[in-house]
CSV table of C-alpha atoms in Angstrom, one decimal:
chain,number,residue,atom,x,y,z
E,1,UNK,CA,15.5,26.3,14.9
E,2,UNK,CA,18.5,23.3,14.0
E,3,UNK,CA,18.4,21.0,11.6
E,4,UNK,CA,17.8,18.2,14.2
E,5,UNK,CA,14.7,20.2,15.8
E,6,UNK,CA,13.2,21.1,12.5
E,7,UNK,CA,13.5,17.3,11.6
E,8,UNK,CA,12.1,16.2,14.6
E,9,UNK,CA,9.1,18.5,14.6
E,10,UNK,CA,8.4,17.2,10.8
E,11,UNK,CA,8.5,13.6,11.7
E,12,UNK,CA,6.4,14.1,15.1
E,13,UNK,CA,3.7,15.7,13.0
E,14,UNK,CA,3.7,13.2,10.3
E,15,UNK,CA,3.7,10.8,13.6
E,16,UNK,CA,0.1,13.0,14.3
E,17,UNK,CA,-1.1,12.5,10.9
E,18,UNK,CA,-0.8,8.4,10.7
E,19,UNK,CA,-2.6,8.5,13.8
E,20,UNK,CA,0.1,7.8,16.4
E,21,UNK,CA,-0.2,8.9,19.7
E,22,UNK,CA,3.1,8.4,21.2
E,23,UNK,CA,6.9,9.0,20.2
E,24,UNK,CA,8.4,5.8,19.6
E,25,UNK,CA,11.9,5.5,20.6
E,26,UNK,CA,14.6,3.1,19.9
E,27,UNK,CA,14.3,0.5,22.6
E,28,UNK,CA,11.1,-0.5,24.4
E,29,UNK,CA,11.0,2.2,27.4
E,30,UNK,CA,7.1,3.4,28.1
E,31,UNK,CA,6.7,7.3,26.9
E,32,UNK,CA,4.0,9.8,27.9
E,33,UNK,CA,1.1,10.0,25.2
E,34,UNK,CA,-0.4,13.6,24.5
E,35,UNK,CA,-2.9,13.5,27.1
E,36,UNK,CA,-0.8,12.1,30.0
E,37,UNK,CA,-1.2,8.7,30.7
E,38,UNK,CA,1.4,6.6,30.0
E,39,UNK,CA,1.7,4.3,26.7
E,40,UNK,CA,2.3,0.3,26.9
E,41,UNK,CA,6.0,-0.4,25.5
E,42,UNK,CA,6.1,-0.5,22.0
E,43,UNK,CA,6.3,-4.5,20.9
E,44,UNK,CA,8.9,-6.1,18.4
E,45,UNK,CA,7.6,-5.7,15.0
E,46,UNK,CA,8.4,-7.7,11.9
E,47,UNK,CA,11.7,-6.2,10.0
E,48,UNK,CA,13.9,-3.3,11.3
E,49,UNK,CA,13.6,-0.3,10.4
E,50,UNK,CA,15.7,0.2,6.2
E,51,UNK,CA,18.4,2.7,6.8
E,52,UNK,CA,18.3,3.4,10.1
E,53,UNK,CA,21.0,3.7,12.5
E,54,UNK,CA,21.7,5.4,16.2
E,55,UNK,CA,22.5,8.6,15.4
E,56,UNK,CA,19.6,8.7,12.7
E,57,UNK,CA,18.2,7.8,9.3
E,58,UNK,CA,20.3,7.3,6.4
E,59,UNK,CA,19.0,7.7,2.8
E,60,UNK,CA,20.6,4.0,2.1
E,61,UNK,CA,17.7,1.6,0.6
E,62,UNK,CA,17.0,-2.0,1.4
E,63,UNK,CA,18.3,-4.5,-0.5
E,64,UNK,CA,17.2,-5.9,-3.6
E,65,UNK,CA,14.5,-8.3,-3.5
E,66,UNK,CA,12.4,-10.7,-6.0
E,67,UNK,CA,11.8,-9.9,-9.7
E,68,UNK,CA,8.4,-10.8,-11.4
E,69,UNK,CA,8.5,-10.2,-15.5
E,70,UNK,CA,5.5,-11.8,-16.8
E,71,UNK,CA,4.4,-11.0,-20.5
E,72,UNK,CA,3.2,-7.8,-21.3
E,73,UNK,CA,0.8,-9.0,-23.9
E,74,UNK,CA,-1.8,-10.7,-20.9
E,75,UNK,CA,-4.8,-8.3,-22.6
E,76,UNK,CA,-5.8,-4.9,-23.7
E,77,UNK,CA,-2.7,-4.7,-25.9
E,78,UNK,CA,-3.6,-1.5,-27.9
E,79,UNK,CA,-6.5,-0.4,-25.4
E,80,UNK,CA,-6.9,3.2,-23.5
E,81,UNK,CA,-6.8,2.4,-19.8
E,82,UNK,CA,-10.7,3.2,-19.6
E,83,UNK,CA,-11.5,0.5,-21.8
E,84,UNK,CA,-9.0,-1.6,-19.7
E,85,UNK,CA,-11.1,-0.3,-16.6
E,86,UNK,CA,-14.5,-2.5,-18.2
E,87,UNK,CA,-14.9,-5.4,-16.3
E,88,UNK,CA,-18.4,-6.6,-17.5
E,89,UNK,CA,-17.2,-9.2,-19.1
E,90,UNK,CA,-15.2,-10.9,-16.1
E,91,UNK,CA,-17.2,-14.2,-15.6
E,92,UNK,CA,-15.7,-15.4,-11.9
E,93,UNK,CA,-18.3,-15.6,-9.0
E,94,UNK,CA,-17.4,-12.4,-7.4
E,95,UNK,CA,-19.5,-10.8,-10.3
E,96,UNK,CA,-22.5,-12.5,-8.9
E,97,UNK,CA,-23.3,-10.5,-5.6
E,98,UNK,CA,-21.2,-7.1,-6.2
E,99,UNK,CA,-23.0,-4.0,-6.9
E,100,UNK,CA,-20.5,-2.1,-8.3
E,101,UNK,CA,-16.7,-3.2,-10.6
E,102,UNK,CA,-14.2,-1.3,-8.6
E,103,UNK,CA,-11.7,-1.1,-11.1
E,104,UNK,CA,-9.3,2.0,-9.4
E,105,UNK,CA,-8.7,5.8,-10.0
E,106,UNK,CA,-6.3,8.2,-10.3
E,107,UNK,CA,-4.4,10.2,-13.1
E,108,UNK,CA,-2.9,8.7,-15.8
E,109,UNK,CA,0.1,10.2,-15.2
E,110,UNK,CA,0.7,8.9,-11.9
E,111,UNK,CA,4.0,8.4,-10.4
E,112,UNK,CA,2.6,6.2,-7.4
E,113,UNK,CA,0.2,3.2,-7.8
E,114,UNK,CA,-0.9,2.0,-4.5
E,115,UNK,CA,-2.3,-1.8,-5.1
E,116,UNK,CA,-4.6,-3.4,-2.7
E,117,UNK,CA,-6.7,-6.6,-2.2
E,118,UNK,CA,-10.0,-6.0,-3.0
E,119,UNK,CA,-13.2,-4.0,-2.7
E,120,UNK,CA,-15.2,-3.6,0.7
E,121,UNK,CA,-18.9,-2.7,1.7
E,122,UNK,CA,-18.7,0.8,0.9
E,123,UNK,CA,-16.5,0.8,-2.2
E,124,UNK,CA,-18.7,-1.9,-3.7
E,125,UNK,CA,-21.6,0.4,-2.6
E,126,UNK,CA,-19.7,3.8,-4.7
E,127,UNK,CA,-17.4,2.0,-7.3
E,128,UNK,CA,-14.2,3.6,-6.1
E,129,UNK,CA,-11.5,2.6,-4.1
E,130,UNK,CA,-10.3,2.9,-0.4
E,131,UNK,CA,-13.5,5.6,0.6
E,132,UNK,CA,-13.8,3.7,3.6
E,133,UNK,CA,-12.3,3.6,6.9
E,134,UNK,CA,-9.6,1.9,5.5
E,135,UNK,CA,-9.6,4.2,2.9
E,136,UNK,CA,-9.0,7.5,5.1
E,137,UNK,CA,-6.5,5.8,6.9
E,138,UNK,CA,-4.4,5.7,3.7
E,139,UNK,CA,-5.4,9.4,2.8
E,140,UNK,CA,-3.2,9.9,5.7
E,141,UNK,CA,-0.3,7.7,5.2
E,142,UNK,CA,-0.1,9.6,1.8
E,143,UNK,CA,-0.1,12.8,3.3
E,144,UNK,CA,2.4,11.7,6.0
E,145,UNK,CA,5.1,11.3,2.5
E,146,UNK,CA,3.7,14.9,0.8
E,147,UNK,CA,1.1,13.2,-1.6
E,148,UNK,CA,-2.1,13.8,-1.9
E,149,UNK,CA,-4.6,11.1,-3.0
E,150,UNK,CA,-5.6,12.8,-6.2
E,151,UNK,CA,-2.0,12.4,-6.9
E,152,UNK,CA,-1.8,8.3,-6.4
E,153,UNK,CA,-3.7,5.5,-8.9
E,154,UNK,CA,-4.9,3.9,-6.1
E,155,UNK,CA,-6.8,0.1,-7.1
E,156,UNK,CA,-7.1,-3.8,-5.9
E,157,UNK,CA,-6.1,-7.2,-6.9
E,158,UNK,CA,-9.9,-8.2,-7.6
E,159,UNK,CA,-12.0,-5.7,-9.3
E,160,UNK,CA,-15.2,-7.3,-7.3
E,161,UNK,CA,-16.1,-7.5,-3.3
E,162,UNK,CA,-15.5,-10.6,-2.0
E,163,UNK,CA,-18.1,-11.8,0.2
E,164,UNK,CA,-17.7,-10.8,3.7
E,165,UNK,CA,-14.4,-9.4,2.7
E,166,UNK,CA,-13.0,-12.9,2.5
E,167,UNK,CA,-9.8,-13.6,1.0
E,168,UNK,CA,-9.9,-13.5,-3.0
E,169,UNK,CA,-9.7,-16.9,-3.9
E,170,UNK,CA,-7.0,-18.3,-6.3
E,171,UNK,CA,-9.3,-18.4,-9.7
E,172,UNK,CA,-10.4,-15.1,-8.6
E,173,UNK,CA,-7.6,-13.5,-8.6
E,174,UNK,CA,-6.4,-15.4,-12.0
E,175,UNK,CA,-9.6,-13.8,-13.5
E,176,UNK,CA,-8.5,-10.1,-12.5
E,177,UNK,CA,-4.8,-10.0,-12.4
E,178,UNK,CA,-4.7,-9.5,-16.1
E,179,UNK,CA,-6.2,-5.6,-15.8
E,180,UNK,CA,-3.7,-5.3,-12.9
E,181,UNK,CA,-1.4,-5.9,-15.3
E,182,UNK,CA,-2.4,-4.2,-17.9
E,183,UNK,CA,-3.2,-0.8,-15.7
E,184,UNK,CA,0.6,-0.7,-14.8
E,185,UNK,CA,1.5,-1.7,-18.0
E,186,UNK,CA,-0.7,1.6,-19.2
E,187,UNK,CA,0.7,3.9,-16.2
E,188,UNK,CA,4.1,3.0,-16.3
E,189,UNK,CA,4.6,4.4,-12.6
E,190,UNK,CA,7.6,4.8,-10.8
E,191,UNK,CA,7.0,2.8,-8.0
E,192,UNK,CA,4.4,0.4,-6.6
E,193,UNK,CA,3.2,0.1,-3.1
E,194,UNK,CA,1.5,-3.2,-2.6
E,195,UNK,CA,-0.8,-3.0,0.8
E,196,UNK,CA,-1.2,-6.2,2.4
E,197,UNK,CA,0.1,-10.1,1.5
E,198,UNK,CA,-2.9,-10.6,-1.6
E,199,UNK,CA,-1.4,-7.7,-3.5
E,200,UNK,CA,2.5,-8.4,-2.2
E,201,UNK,CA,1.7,-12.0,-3.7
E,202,UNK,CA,0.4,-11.9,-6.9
E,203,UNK,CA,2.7,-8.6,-7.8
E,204,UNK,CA,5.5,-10.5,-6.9
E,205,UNK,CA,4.6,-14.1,-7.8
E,206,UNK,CA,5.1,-15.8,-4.8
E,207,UNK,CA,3.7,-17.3,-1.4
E,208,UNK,CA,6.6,-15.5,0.5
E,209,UNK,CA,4.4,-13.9,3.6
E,210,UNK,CA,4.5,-10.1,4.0
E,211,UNK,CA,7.2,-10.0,6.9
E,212,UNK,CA,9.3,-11.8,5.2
E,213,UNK,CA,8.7,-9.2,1.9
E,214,UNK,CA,9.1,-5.9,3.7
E,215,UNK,CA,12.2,-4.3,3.9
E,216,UNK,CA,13.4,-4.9,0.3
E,217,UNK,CA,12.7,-3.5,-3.1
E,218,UNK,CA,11.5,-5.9,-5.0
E,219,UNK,CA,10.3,-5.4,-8.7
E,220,UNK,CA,8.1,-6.1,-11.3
E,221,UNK,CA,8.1,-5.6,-14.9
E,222,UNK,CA,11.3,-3.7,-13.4
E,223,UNK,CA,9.7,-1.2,-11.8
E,224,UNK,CA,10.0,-1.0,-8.1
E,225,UNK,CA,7.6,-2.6,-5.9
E,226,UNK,CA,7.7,-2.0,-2.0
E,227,UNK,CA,5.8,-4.2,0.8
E,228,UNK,CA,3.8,-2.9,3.1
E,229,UNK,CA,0.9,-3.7,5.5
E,230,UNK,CA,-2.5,-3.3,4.4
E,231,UNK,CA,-4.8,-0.6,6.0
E,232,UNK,CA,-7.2,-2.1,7.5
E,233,UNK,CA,-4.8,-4.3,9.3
E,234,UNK,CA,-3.0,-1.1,10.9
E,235,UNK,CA,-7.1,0.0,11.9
E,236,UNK,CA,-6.8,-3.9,13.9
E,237,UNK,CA,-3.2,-3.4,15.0
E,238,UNK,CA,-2.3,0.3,15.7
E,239,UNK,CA,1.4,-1.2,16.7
E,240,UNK,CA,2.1,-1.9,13.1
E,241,UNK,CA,1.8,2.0,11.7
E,242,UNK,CA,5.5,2.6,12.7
E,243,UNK,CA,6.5,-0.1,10.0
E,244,UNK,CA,4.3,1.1,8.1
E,245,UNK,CA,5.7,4.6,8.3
E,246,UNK,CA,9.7,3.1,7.3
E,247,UNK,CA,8.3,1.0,4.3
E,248,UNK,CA,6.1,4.4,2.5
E,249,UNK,CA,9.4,6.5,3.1
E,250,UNK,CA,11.3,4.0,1.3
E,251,UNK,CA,8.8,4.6,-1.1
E,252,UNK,CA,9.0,8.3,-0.9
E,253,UNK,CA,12.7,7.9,-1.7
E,254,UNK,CA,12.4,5.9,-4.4
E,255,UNK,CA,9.9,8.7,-6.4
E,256,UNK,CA,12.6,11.3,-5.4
E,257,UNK,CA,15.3,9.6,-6.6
């Protein structure tokens, strides 16, 4: 088998596991789906794809983007990342109707911390991050770049559900950011994936919306922070898993490099 065929084969099948169901192609020309009907166009998403040209995908990376340093002594100076995990003394409203702090998991080690916005039904129900729908969905998009979940500190902007999954408000998120913080202070990753515009914003310090933030590597505390959409908002808008797919490859490049 070539090069080309080989390459092709990998990136249908990592096509397979993000859920795709047709080969997207360069223009806007209607392919055949697996079980023979025909697929709508694919529509104009936000961003081109980083890197990519007609005869095929460079390893280039997007350009550089916007730089958050805050202090690093927010809280927990001296504390063990469990003790930075203990949200009981958070005092915002959230805490009144959760059932469970979701504060993240994942090794200490990792090289990968994937940031979202905030706790749903089921993880407020189990305490742990992205076990729902939402949840499997990025067990996939891991897999699709070789990693597997038990390899990723995976964790939100708020540590509490909001109520009917609402939007964290502003002094909600000022009460939690600080064991953001602090957790990537402890980790030290290699790269952050932020997963929808709540944890793109407060990451990154800005009100900037998430199209206008993919596609470039931005950083904080210098290390190197890439955009991508949240997903549960690919589980809304199937049409938004291909940019999904270029932004975690840029992020797969980035922990190889």
């Amino acid at each position: 088998m070539t090069d080309g065929r080989a390459l092709a084969r990998t990136y249908l099948e990592q096509q397979r596991l993000l859920g795709g169901d047709a080969v997207p192609l360069s223009d806007s020309r209607t392919v055949e789906r697996s079980d023979g009907k025909a697929s709508t166009p694919l529509p104009t998403t936000p961003g081109d794809s980083p890197g990519k040209t007609e005869k095929g995908q460079s390893d280039s990376l997007p350009p550089a983007g916007l730089t958050f340093d805050p202090p690093s002594d927010d809280l927990f100076s001296t504390d063990p990342i469990q003790q930075a995990a203990d949200l009981e003394a958070i005092a915002c409203r959230l805490c009144e109707h959760r059932a469970n702090t979701v504060p993240g998991e994942g090794p200490a080690d990792a090289r990968l911390v994937v940031v979202g916005e905030g706790p749903g039904r089921t993880e407020d129900e189990t305490g742990r991050p992205f076990v729902g729908q939402a949840g499997q969905l990025l067990t996939k998009i891991l897999g699709a770049i070789e990693l597997k979940r038990e390899q990723v500190f995976i964790c939100n902007v708020v540590k509490c559900r909001p109520p009917e999954n609402r939007t964290p408000q502003y002094d909600e998120v000022a009460a939690c950011v600080p064991y953001l913080f602090r957790q990537i202070d402890l980790l030290k990753p290699k790269v952050i994936l932020a997963m929808g515009n709540a944890a793109a914003q407060t990451l990154l310090n800005t009100k900037q919306s998430l199209g206008a933030l993919r596609n470039r590597v931005h950083r904080f505390r210098g290390i190197p922070v890439i955009v991508t959409y949240h997903p549960a908002a690919l589980l809304r808008n199937p049409n938004w898993k291909r940019p999904t797919w270029d932004d975690v490859r840029i992020a797969r490049r980035l922990l190889d490099g």
